[in-house]
Amino acid sequence: MAPAFSLLKALSTDHGSFSFPELRLGTSLSKRCCPLAISRPGGRDWKSGESFLFCLEVSFQLAISVLQRAGKALRETAYPPPAAGSARQLCPPENGQRSWVLARRDGPIRRSLALCSFRPLTRRRCGSDGGGGGGGRGCSGLGLLGWQLRLLAMEWGSESAAVRRHRVGGERRDGPAAAPPPEREARAQEPLVDGCGGGGGGRTRKRSLGGSGGASRGAGTGLSEARAALGLALYLLALRTLVQLSLQQLVLRGTAGHHGEFDALQARDYLEHITSIGPRTTGSPENEILTVHYLLEQIKLIEVQSNRLHKISVDVQRPTGSFSIDFLGGFTSYYDNITNVVVKLEPRDGAQHAVLANCHFDSVANSPGASDDAVSCSVMLEVLRVLSTSSEALHHAVIFLFNGAEENVLQASHGFITQHPWASLIRAFINLEAAGVGGKELVFQTGPENPWLVQAYVSAAKHPFASVVAQEVFQSGIIPSDTDFRIYRDFGNIPGIDLAFIENGYIYHTKYDTADRILTDSIQRAGDNILAVLKHLATSDMLAAASKYRHGNMVFFDVLGLFVIAYPSRIGSIINYMVVMGVILYLGKKLLQPKHKTGNYKKDFLCGLGITLISWFTSLVTVLIIAVFISLIGQSLSWYNHFYVSVCLYGTATVAKIIFIHTLAKRFYYMNVSDQYLGEVFFDIALFVHCCSLVTLTYQGLCSAFISAVWVAFPLLTKLCVHKDFKQHGAQGKFIAFYLLGMFIPYLYALYLIWAVFEMFTPILGRSGSEIPPDVVLASILAGCTMILSSYFHVTRTFHDLEGNAVKRDSGIWINGFDYTGMSHITPHIPEINDSIRAHCEENAPLCGFPWYLPVHFLIRKNWYLPAPEVSPRNPAHFQLISKEQTPWDSIKLTFEATGPSHMSFYVRAHKGSTLSQWSLGNGTPVTSKGGDYFVFYSHGLQASAWQFWIEVQVSEEHPEGMVTVAIAAHYLSGEDKRSPQLDALKERFPDWTFPSAWVCTYDLFVF
């Protein structure tokens, strides 16, 4: 406290000895001059106005002189003048040594001002004193606790405006401006010596090219940091508002009611009739009879109204088949007698080529399925009506497929594309799906390749909404979902376009997915787009010769839903590398210049790059720590109903950490660098990082690289346009306005993509299982009442031994929580559902002995098993071994037969020394699920024969426990068998903010 105390004492005791003549002069001048202008409002008296300005300038100059005198007195009081020839130091040396700040003078019109600042020091480390006023004393480890007095020399330009005008005028009259004095030139390159660490250990840093005087003037004229931050916040808010308005504008112009145009009201009528039937699971009367009957009835009415130019053919297909798929870790699917309603609209003389439009009318259990996918089928019915009544002849056929088993993991589309005779005519398809309820339908998959399809959508769609980013994200497998697009692509080798509603995914696959939640404008825009694209393809010459245009990918993205920008990916690569070359030229010019011209720019650039990467890494670590902590304390998904809470939580933590790291860097490394120079360095660093991202994405062949190209090209062009103004005047309002205008497109599209990410991923995180911490995921990609989407099964399980005897039998309600929090929010409402009834894995049974509907066991490891009385369905499942025979190639062939409800799951585990070599399912090669067991999903329509299949087991050594363990689960998803009194009573006790989906299930296990 000694330096601070001595300074305060000097101020209090010696104030009377100071002489301030300028202060008295300034006061008198103010009294004499300033009232002259004040008495004449508006400054109409020229002389009075000049007097007033002159008065202010003189007063300001005198005030500066007063401060200089005060600073000089303070310096003389605190420290005596140094000996001649001593080095300039910006702060006192270690261990209480005194230093002196020498004021530099640029002539009679420039002054220097000594400013004093106090900074608390705690646990400061000291280096050995290497000189500079010596003493030779040093310290190591913890330093002294106390206060450090720092005297900072700042040049203050006090030249009055009047004097400056006279001087500039004189220079103009005398000719070209003379060169600056040599001493000023030398001073611009003069190193600053930081004396805090001793004379020998100080870090030498050159001033920025603008000089300290220019930096201070730029700082004085530029906007303050607070105003700049406020302006940036308002700028981003305006862009966010613009994005929101574009998203809410579903239809640009009304078209309903005009002849030959799509009528959303008619489509809504179709939708309400379909959803009024109720949940439509495959195999249920609601799906196989009532919905099919309604569709055929409406198609018949459309056929009666159709124009004579067109011909309509209708077929009801009941396919049976099997296939393997690598979705959800891989499994095999078998279907029997499911339903497809197929309509072909073609010219009266027929057609050799066709485009397919696909939807599905089935739904998941316990959901009316308005958006997924009744609204798409309603749109297709209305499109069929409009096209059939049109007086414009079609060149090609349009096939409308209303499939009845998509929710059974894409079975109906497989049955159509592999077995229906019209499938051979199809050259392209449009698939209509949903991942949310209403809003805009997003084109999130195209191809594979066939860029002409994207061009068709760009040319025809009235309300485009498409993104190649969504395509690459979806096809990466991050989103645990799939559509019929995969079947047509993999089994039909047909290119297509995949569209889906993505808004409000919170109620997707729940009882709240009702027709009244879908806006009529959403139906109108979907209908306008589908009608226009189908009409374009049905009259296009490219459809017939699609194979000629199949090679190449497209970069495509919409601009606020107004139009789509699309170009070939090879053109995109050329553009990207041209942008990279521009950055190389821009940065290379700076980095390769001699050091005497750029100072320490190269070193500052590399250090800034390291600081940037460190700030990003530490920010990610920080938010992940926060997310893990929130998960551990049981508050995961607390933001689920209001995702902006998560933005405030994790986004604020990220920004705060980045600001903290950069503040430390500016304080301890860039402490003597002007803000103008520092801003330029970090601008170049950001440009370099985005350029590296652009090169990486382009090299990987990703079309999403255009985002990095946007974030490189627009900032670079803007910087080049405003660079001269920035050098001359600093960050003034004009510069900031032009800079933000140049950054309009990058910021706008970034906000547009951020909205799409949150709109799609936030609802998915609520149903992604118990093994993926959603807070960690959200914090990584950013980064109320919790809706728990759960499934409940009333299960009766029977375990048989090798001789066929029942060795174990139990019954209970098996509970799966689809979100990460499990049942923690349910226990207060239903106390018996707690961790004491956690289900335990049966180690010797496939998939832990649980009746999984789909192989999602690796996503949901938290289960609960609440004992309950046994259930006895009226249509029980039967499973038996038909035959066991030895094959000529020394394998055992087991043939089984199963009968039961419309949905069953079959599980197989090979024992040690045994392997499954082949079976009669799929393509004949057994496909394992995650964990090594085999999973087969089975479904059938209303009428189906017994399911017979066989497996072959290769036995290398026999074991007394048998060769294989098999199990079959029968799922009762419709009718009276899906209910039980205990299950109904339990469902009633769940809070209103949950959606329990429940059905009855039986599970039988056998050893062979």
Coordinates of N, CA and C in Angstrom, one line a residue, residues 19-20 71 131 135 187 308 356 465 490 519 679 741 828 889 938 981 988:
S19 N 0.0 25.9 -8.7 CA -0.4 27.2 -9.3 C -1.2 26.9 -10.6
F20 N -2.4 27.4 -10.7 CA -3.3 27.1 -11.9 C -3.7 28.4 -12.5
G71 N -0.4 16.4 -13.8 CA 0.3 15.2 -14.0 C 1.8 15.3 -13.7
G131 N 18.3 -5.4 -14.9 CA 18.8 -4.1 -15.1 C 17.8 -3.1 -15.2
G135 N 19.5 -2.4 -8.8 CA 19.2 -3.0 -7.5 C 19.5 -4.4 -7.5
R187 N 10.0 8.0 -34.5 CA 9.1 7.6 -33.3 C 8.0 6.7 -33.7
R308 N -61.5 -36.4 -70.6 CA -61.3 -37.5 -71.5 C -59.9 -37.7 -72.1
L356 N -43.5 -41.2 -60.0 CA -44.2 -41.8 -58.8 C -44.4 -40.7 -57.7
F465 N -38.5 -24.5 -50.6 CA -37.9 -24.6 -49.3 C -37.0 -25.9 -49.3
D490 N -32.5 -47.9 -53.0 CA -31.7 -49.1 -52.8 C -32.2 -50.3 -53.6
L519 N -52.1 -26.1 -40.4 CA -52.7 -24.9 -41.0 C -53.1 -25.2 -42.4
G679 N -8.1 -5.5 -34.2 CA -9.3 -6.0 -35.0 C -8.9 -6.5 -36.3
L741 N -23.7 -4.3 -43.6 CA -24.4 -4.5 -44.9 C -23.7 -5.6 -45.7
P828 N -43.2 -39.0 -8.7 CA -44.0 -38.2 -7.8 C -45.5 -38.5 -8.0
W889 N -24.4 -80.5 -46.2 CA -23.2 -79.7 -45.8 C -23.0 -79.6 -44.3
Y938 N -41.9 -58.7 -38.2 CA -42.9 -59.3 -39.0 C -44.2 -58.6 -38.9
P981 N -57.1 -54.3 -18.1 CA -57.6 -53.4 -17.0 C -56.4 -52.7 -16.2
E988 N -54.2 -43.9 -16.8 CA -55.0 -42.8 -16.2 C -54.3 -42.0 -15.2

